[in-house]
mmCIF file with all atom_site columns, C-alpha atoms in Angstrom:
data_model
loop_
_atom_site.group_PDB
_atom_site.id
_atom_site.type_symbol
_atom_site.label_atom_id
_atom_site.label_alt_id
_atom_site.label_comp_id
_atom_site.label_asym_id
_atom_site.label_entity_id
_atom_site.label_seq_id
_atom_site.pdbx_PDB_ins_code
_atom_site.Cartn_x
_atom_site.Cartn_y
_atom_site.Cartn_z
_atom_site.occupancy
_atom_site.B_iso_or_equiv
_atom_site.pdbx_formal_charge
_atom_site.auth_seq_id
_atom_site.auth_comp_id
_atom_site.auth_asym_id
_atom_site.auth_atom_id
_atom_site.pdbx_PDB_model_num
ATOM 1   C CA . UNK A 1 1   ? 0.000   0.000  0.000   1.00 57.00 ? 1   UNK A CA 1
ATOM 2   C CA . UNK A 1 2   ? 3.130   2.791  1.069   1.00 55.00 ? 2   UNK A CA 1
ATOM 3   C CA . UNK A 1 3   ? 4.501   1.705  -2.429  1.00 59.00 ? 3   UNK A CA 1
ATOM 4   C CA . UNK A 1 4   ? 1.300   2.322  -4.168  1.00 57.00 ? 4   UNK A CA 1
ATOM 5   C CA . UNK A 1 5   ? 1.061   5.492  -2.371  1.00 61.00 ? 5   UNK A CA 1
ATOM 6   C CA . UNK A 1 6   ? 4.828   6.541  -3.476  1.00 61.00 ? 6   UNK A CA 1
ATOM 7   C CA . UNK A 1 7   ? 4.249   5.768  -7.464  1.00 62.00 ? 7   UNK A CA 1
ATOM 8   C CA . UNK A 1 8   ? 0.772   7.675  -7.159  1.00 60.00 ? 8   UNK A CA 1
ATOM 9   C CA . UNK A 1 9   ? 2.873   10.869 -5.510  1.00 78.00 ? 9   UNK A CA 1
ATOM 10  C CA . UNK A 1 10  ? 5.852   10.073 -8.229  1.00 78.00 ? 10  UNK A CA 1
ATOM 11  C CA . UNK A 1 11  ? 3.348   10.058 -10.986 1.00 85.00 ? 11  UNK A CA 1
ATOM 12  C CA . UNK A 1 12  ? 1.861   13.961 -9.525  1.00 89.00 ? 12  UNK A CA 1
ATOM 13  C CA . UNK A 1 13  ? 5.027   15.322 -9.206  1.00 89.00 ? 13  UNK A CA 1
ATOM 14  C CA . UNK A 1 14  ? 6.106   14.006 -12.537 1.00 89.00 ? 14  UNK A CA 1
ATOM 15  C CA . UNK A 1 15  ? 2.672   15.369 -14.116 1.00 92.00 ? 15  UNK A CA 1
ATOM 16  C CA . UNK A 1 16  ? 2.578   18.833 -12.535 1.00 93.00 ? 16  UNK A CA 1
ATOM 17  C CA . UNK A 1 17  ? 6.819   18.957 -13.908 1.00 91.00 ? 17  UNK A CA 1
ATOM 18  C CA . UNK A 1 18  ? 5.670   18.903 -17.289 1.00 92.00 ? 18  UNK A CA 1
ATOM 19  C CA . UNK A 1 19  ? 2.391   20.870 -16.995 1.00 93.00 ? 19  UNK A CA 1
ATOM 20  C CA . UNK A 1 20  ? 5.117   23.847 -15.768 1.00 93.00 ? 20  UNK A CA 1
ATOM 21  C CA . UNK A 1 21  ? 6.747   22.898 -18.473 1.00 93.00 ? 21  UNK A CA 1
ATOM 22  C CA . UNK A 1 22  ? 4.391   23.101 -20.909 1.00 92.00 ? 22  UNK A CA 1
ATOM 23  C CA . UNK A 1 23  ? 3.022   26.491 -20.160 1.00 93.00 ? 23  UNK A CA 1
ATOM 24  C CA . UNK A 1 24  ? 6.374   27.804 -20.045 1.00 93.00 ? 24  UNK A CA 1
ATOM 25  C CA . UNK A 1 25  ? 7.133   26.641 -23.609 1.00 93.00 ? 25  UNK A CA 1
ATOM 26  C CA . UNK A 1 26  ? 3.631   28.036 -24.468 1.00 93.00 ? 26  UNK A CA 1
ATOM 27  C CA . UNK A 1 27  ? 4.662   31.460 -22.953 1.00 92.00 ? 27  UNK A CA 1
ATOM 28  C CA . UNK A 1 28  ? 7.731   31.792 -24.078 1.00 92.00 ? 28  UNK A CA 1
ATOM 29  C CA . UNK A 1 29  ? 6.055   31.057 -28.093 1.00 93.00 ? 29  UNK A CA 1
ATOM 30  C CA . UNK A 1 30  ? 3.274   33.365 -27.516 1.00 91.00 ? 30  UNK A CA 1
ATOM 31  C CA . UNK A 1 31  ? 5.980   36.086 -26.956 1.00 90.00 ? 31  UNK A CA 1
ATOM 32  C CA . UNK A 1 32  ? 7.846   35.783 -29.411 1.00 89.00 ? 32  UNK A CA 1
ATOM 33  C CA . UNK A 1 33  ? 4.706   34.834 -32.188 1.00 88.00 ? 33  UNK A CA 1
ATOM 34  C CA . UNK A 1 34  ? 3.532   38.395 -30.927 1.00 87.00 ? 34  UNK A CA 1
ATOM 35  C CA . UNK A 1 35  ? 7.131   40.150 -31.941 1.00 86.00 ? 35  UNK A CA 1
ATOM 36  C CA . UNK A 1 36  ? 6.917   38.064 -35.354 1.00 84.00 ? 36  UNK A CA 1
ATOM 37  C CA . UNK A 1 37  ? 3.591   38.439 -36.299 1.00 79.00 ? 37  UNK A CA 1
ATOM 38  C CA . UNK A 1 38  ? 2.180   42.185 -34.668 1.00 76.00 ? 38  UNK A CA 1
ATOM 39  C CA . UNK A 1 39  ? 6.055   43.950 -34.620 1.00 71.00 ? 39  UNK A CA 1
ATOM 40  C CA . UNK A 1 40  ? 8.094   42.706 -37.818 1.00 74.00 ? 40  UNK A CA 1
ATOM 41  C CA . UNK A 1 41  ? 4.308   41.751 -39.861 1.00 77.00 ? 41  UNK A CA 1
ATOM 42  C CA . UNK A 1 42  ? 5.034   38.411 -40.225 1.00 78.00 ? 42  UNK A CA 1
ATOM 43  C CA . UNK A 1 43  ? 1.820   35.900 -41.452 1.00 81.00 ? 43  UNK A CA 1
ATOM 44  C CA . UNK A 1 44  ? 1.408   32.737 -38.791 1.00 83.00 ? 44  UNK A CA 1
ATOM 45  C CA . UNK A 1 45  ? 2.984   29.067 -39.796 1.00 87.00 ? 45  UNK A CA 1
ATOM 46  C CA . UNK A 1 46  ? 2.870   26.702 -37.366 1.00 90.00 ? 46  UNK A CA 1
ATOM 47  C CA . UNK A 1 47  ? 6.223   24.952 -39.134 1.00 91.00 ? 47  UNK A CA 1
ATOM 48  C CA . UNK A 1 48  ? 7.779   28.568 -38.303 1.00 89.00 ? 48  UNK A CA 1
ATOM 49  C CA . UNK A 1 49  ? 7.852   27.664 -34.888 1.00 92.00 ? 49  UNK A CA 1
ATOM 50  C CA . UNK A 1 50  ? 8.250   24.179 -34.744 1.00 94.00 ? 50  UNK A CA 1
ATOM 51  C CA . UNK A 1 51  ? 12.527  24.613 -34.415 1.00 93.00 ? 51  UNK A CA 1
ATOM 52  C CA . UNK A 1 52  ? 11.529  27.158 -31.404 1.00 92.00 ? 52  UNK A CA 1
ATOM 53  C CA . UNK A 1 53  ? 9.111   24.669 -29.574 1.00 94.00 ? 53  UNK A CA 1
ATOM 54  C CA . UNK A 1 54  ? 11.511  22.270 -29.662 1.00 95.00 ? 54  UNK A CA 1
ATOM 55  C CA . UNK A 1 55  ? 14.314  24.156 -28.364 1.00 95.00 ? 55  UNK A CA 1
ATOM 56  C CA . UNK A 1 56  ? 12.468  25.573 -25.296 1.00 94.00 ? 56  UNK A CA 1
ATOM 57  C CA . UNK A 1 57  ? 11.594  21.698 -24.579 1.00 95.00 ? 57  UNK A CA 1
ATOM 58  C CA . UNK A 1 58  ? 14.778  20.233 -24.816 1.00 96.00 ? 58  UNK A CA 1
ATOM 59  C CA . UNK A 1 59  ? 16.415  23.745 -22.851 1.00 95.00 ? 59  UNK A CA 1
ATOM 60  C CA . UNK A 1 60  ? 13.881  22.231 -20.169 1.00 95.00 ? 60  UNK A CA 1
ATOM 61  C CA . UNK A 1 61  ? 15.275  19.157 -20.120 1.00 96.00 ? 61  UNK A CA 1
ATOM 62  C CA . UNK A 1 62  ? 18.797  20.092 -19.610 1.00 96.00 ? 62  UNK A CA 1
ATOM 63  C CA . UNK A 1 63  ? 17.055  21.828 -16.660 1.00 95.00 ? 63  UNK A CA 1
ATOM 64  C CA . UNK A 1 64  ? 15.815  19.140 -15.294 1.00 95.00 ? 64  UNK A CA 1
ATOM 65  C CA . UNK A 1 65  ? 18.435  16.833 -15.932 1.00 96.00 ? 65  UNK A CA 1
ATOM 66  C CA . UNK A 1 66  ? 21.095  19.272 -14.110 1.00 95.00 ? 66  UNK A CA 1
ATOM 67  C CA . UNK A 1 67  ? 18.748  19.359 -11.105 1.00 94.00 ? 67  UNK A CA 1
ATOM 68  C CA . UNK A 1 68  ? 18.628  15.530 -10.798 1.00 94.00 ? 68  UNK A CA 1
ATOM 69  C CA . UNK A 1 69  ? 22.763  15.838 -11.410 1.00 95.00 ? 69  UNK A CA 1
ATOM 70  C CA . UNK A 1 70  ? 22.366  18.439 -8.230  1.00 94.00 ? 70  UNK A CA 1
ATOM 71  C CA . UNK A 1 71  ? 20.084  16.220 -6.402  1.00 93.00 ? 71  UNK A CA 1
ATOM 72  C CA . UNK A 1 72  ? 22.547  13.286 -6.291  1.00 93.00 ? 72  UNK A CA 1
ATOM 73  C CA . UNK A 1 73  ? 25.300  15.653 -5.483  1.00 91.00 ? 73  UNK A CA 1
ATOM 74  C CA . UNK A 1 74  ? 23.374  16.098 -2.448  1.00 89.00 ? 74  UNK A CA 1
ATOM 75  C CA . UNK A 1 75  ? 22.165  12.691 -1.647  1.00 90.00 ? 75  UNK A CA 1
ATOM 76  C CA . UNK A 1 76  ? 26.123  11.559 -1.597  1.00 89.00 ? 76  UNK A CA 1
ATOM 77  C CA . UNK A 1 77  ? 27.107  14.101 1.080   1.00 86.00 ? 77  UNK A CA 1
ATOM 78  C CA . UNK A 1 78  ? 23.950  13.165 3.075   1.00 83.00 ? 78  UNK A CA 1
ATOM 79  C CA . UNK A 1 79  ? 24.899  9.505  3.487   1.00 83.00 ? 79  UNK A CA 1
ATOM 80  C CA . UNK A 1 80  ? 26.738  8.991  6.664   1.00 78.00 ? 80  UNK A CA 1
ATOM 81  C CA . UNK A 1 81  ? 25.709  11.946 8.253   1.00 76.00 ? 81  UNK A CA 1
ATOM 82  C CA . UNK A 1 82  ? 23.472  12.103 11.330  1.00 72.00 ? 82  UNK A CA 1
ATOM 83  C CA . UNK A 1 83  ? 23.719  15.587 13.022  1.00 73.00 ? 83  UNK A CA 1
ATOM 84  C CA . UNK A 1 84  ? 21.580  18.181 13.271  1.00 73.00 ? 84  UNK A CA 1
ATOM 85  C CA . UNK A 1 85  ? 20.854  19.464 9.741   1.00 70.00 ? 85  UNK A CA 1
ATOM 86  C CA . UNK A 1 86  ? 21.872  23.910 10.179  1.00 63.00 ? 86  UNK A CA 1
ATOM 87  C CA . UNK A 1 87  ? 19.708  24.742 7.113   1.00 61.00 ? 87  UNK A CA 1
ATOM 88  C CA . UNK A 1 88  ? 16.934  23.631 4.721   1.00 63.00 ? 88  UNK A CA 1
ATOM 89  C CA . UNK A 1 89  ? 19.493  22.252 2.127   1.00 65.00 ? 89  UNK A CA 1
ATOM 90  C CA . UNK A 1 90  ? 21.820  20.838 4.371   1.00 67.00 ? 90  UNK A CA 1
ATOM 91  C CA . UNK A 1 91  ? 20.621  17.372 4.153   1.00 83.00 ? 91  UNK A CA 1
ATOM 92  C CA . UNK A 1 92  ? 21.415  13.948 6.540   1.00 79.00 ? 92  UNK A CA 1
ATOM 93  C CA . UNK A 1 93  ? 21.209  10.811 5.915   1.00 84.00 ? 93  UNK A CA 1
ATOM 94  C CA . UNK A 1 94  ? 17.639  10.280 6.720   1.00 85.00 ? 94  UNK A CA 1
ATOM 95  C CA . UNK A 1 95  ? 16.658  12.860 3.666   1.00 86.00 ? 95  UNK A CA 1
ATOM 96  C CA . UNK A 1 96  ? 18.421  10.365 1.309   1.00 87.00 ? 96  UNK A CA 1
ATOM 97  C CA . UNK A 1 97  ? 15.846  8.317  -0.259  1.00 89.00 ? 97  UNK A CA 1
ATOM 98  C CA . UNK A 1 98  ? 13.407  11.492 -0.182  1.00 89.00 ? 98  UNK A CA 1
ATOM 99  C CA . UNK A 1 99  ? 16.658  12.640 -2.925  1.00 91.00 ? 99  UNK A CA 1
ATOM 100 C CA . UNK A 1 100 ? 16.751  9.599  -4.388  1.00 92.00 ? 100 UNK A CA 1
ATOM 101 C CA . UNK A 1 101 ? 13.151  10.005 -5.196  1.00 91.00 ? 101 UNK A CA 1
ATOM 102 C CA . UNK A 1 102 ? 13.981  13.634 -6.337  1.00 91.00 ? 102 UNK A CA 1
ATOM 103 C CA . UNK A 1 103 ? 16.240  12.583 -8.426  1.00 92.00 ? 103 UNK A CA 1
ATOM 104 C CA . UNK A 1 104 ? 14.175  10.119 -10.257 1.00 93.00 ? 104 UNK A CA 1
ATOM 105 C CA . UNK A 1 105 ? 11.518  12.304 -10.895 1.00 93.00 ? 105 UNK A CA 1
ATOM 106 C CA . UNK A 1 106 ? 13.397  14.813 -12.200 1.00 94.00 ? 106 UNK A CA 1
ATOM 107 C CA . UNK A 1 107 ? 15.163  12.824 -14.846 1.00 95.00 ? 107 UNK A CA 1
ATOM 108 C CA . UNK A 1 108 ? 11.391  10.991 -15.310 1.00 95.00 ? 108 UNK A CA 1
ATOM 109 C CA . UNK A 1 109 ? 10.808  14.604 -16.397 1.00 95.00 ? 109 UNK A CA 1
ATOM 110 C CA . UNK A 1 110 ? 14.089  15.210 -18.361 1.00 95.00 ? 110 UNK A CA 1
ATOM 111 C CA . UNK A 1 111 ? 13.201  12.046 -20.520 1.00 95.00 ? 111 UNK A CA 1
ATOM 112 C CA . UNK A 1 112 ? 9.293   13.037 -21.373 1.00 95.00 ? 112 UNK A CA 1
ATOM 113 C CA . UNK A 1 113 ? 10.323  16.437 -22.625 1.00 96.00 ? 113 UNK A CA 1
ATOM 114 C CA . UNK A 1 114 ? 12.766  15.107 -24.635 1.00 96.00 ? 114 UNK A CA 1
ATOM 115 C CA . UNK A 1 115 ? 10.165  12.705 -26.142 1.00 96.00 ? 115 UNK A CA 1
ATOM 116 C CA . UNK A 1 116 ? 7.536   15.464 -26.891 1.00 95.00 ? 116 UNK A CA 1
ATOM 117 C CA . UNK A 1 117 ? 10.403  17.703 -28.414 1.00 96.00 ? 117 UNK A CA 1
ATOM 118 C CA . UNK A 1 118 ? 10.958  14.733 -31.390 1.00 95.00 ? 118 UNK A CA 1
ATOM 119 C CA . UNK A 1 119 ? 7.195   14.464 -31.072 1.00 96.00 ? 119 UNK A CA 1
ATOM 120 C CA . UNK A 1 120 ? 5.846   16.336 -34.313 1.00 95.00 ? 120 UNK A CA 1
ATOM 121 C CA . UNK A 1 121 ? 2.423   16.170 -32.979 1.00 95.00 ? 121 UNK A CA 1
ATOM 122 C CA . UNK A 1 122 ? 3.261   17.242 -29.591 1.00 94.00 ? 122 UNK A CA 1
ATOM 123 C CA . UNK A 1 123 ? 4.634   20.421 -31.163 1.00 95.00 ? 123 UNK A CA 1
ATOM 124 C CA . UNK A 1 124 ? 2.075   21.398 -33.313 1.00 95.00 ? 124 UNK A CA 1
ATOM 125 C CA . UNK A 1 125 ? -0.478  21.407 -30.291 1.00 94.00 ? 125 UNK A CA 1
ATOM 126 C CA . UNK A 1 126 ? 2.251   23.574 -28.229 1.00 94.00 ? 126 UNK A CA 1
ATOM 127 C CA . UNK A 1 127 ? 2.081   26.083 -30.970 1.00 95.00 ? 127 UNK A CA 1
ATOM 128 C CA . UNK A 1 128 ? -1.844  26.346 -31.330 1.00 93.00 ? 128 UNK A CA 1
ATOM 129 C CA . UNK A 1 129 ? -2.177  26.174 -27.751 1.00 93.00 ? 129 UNK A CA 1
ATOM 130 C CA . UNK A 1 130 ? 0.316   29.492 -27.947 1.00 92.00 ? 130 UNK A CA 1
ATOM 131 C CA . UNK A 1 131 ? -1.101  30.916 -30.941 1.00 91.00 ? 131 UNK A CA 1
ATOM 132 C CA . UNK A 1 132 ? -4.754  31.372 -29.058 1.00 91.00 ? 132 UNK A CA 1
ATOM 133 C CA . UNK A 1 133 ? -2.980  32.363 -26.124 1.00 89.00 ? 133 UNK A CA 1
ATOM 134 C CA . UNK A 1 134 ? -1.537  35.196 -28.041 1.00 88.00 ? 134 UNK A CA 1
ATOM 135 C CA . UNK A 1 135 ? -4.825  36.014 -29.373 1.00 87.00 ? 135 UNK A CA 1
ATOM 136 C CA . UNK A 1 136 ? -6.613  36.243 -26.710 1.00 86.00 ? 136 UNK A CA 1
ATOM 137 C CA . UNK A 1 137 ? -3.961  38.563 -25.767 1.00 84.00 ? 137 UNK A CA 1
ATOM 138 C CA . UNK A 1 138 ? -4.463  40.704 -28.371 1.00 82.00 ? 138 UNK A CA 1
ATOM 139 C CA . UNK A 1 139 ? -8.387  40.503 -28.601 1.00 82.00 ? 139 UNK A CA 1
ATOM 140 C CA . UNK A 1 140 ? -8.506  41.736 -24.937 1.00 82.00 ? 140 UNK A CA 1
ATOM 141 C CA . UNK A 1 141 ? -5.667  44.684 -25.846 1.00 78.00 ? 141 UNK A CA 1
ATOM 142 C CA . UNK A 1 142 ? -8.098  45.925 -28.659 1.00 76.00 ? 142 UNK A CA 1
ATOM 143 C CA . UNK A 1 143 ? -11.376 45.406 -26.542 1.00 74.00 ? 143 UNK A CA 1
ATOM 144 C CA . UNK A 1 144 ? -9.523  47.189 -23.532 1.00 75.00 ? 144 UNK A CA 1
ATOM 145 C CA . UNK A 1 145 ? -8.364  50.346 -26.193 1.00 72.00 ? 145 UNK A CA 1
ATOM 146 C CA . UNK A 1 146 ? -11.985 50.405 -28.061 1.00 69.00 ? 146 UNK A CA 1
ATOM 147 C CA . UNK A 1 147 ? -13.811 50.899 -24.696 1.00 70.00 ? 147 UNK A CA 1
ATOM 148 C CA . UNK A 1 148 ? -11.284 53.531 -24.040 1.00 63.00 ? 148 UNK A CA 1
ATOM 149 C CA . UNK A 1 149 ? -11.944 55.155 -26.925 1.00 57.00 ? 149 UNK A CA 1
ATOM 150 C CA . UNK A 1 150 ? -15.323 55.144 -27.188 1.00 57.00 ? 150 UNK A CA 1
ATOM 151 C CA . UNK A 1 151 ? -15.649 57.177 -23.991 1.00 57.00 ? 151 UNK A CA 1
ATOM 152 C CA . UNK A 1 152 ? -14.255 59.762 -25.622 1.00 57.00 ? 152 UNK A CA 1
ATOM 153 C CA . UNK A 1 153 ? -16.742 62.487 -25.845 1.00 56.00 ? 153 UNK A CA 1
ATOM 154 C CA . UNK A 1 154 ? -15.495 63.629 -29.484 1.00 55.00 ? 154 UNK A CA 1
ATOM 155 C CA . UNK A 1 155 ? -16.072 60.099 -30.609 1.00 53.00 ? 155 UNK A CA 1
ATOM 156 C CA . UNK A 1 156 ? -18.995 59.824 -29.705 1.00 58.00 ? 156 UNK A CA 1
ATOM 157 C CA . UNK A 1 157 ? -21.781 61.407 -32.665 1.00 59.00 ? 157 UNK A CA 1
ATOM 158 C CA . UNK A 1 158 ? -24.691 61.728 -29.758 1.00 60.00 ? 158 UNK A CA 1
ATOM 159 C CA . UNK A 1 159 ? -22.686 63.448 -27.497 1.00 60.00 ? 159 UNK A CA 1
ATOM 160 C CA . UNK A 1 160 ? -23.345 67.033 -27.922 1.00 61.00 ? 160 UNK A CA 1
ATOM 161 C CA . UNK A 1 161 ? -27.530 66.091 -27.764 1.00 58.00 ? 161 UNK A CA 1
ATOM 162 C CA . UNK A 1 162 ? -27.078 64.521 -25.110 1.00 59.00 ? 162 UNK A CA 1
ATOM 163 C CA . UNK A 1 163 ? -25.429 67.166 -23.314 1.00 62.00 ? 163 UNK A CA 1
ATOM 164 C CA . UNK A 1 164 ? -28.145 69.354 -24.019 1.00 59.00 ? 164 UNK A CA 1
ATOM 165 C CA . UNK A 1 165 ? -30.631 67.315 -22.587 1.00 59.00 ? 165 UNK A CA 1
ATOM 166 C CA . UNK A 1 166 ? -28.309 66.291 -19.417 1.00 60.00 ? 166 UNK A CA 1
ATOM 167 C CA . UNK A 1 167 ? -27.728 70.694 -18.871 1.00 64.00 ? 167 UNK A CA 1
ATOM 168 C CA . UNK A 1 168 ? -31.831 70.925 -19.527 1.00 60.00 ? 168 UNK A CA 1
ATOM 169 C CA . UNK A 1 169 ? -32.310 68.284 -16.810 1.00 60.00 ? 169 UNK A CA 1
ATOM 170 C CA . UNK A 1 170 ? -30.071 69.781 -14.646 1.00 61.00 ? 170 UNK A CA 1
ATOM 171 C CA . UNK A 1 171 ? -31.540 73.343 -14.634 1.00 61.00 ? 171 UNK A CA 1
ATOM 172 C CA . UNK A 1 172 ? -34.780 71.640 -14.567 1.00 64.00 ? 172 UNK A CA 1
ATOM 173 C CA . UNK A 1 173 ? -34.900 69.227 -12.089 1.00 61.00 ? 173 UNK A CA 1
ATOM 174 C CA . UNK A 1 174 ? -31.221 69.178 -10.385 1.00 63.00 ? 174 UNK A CA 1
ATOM 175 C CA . UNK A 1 175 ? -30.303 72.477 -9.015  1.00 65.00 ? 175 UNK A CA 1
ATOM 176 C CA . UNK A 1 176 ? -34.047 73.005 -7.878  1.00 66.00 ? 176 UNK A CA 1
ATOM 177 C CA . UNK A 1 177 ? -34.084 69.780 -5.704  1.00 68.00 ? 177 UNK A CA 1
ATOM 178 C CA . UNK A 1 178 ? -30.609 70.941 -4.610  1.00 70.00 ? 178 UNK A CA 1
ATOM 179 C CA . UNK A 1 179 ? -32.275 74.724 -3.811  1.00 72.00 ? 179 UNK A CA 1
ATOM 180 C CA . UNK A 1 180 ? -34.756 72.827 -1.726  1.00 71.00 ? 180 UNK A CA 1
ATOM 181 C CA . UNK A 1 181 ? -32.765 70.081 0.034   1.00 71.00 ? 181 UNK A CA 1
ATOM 182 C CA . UNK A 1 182 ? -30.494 73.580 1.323   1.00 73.00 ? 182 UNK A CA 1
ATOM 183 C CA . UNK A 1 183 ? -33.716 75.346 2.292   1.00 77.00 ? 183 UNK A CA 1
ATOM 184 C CA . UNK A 1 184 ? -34.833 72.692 4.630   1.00 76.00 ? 184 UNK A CA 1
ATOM 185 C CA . UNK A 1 185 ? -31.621 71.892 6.265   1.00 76.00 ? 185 UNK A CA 1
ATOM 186 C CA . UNK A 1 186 ? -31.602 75.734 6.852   1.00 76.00 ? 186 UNK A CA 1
ATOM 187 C CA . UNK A 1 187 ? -35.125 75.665 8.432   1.00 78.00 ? 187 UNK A CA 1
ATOM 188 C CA . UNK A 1 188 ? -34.160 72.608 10.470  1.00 77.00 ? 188 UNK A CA 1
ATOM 189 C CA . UNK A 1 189 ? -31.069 74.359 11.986  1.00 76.00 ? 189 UNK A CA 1
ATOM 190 C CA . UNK A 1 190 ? -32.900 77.385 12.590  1.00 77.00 ? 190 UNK A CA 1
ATOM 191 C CA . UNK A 1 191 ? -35.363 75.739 14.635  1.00 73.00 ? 191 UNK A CA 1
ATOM 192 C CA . UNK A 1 192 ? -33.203 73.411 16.233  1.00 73.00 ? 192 UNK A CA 1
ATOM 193 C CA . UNK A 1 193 ? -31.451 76.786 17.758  1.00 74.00 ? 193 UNK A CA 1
ATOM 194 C CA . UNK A 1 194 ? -35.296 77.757 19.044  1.00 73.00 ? 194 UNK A CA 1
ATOM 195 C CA . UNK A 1 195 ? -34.916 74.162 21.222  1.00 70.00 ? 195 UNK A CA 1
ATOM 196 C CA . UNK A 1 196 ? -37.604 72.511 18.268  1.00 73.00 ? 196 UNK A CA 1
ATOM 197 C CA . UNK A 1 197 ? -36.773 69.457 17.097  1.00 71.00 ? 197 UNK A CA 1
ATOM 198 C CA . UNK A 1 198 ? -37.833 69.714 13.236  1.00 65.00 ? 198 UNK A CA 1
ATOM 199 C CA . UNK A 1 199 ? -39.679 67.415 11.217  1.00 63.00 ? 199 UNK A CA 1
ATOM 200 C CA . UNK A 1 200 ? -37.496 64.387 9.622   1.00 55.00 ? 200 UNK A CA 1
ATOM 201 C CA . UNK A 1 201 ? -38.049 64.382 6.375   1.00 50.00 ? 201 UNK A CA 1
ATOM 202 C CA . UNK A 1 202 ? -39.131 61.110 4.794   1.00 47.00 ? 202 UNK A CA 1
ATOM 203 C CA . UNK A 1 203 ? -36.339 58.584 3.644   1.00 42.00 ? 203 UNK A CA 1
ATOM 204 C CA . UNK A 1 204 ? -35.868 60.155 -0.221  1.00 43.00 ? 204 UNK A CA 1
ATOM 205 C CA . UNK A 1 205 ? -37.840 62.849 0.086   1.00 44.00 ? 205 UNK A CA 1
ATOM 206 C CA . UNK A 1 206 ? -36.359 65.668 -2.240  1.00 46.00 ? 206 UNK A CA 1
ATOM 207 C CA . UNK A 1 207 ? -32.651 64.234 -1.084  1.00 45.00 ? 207 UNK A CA 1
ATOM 208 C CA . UNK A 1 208 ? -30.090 65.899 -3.906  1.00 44.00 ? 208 UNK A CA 1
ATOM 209 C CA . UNK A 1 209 ? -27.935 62.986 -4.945  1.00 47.00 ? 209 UNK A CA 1
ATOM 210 C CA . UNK A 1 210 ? -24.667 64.937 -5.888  1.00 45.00 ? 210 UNK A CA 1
ATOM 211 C CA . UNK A 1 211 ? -23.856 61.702 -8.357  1.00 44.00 ? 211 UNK A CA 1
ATOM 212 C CA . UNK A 1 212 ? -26.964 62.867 -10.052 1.00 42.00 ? 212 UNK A CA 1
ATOM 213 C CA . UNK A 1 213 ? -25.055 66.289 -11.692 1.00 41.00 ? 213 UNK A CA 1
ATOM 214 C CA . UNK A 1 214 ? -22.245 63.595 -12.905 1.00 42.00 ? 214 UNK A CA 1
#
């Protein structure tokens, strides 16, 4: 059952590896499909990228395959030793197979990226995950400036009528609600100074909303 319990966690560890791998790659070819295609005007080919994909993969691997060259490193100066450990990498013998098992995994890793690097398939699906990464990108970048600039009042053809209504409404309706609302806090405070406790008014009752003039 422990075993079962220790290929299981292997298998995770060895799964989330090349998920963080895999959106790496997919970052690192969205950026640079956005300087080819938006800054130098270039038209999208997935075979364009295919050299790239694989290079960030097997880069990866070397990454992972130097950590598991660390690891061991470590796991040889941890045998034999039995002291108090003085740091989080300064590791005893009782962290050895927990390295051992580090080590594994990360080569486990090492060897599946260099499989889906000489995988042709594995590429293409990189690169069209990437591609509608970038676009979405971009899609949200032109949304995000089209809202800007449509809230600019000389783009906008209705703008001047509607500022003529929005001034009517505020001579008409506004600034005489505001006259009133002043009038009876004024009238309130003058009789509170009589000792008369005025008249609440009602919950809404000509109350000026100042976000009303906006």
């Amino acid at each position: 059952m422990a075993e079962k319990r220790k290929r299981v966690r292997t298998r995770d560890v060895v799964a989330e590896g090349l998920y963080i791998a895999s959106a790496a790659t997919r970052l690192s070819l969205k950026n640079r499909m956005l300087v080819h295609i938006l800054a130098e005007g270039e038209d999208f080919d997935v075979a364009r990228y295919e050299a790239e994909a694989r290079e960030a993969l097997l880069t990866l691997a070397e990454e992972a395959e130097a950590d598991a060259a660390r690891t061991e490193r470590q796991r040889k100066r941890a045998r034999g030793r039995h002291s108090e450990s003085d740091g989080t990498h300064d590791y005893r013998s009782r962290d050895v197979r927990n390295l051992r098992r580090r080590q594994k995994q990360s080569l486990h890793v090492a060897r599946e990226l260099r499989a889906r690097a000489e995988d042709v398939e594995e590429l293409r699906k990189l690169i069209l995950d990437a591609r509608d990464v970038a676009w979405n990108e971009v899609a949200k970048n032109i949304d995000r400036t089209l809202r800007i600039e449509a809230a600019r009042p000389d783009l906008d053809p209705d703008y001047e009528r509607m500022r003529g209504a929005r001034m009517q409404a505020l001579r008409l309706v506004d600034l005489p609600k505001l006259t009133s609302r002043r009038r009876s806090l004024a009238k309130q405070q003058e009789l509170r100074a009589q000792g008369i406790e005025p008249e609440i008014l009602e919950s809404g009752a000509d109350v000026f909303d100042p976000a009303e003039l906006e």
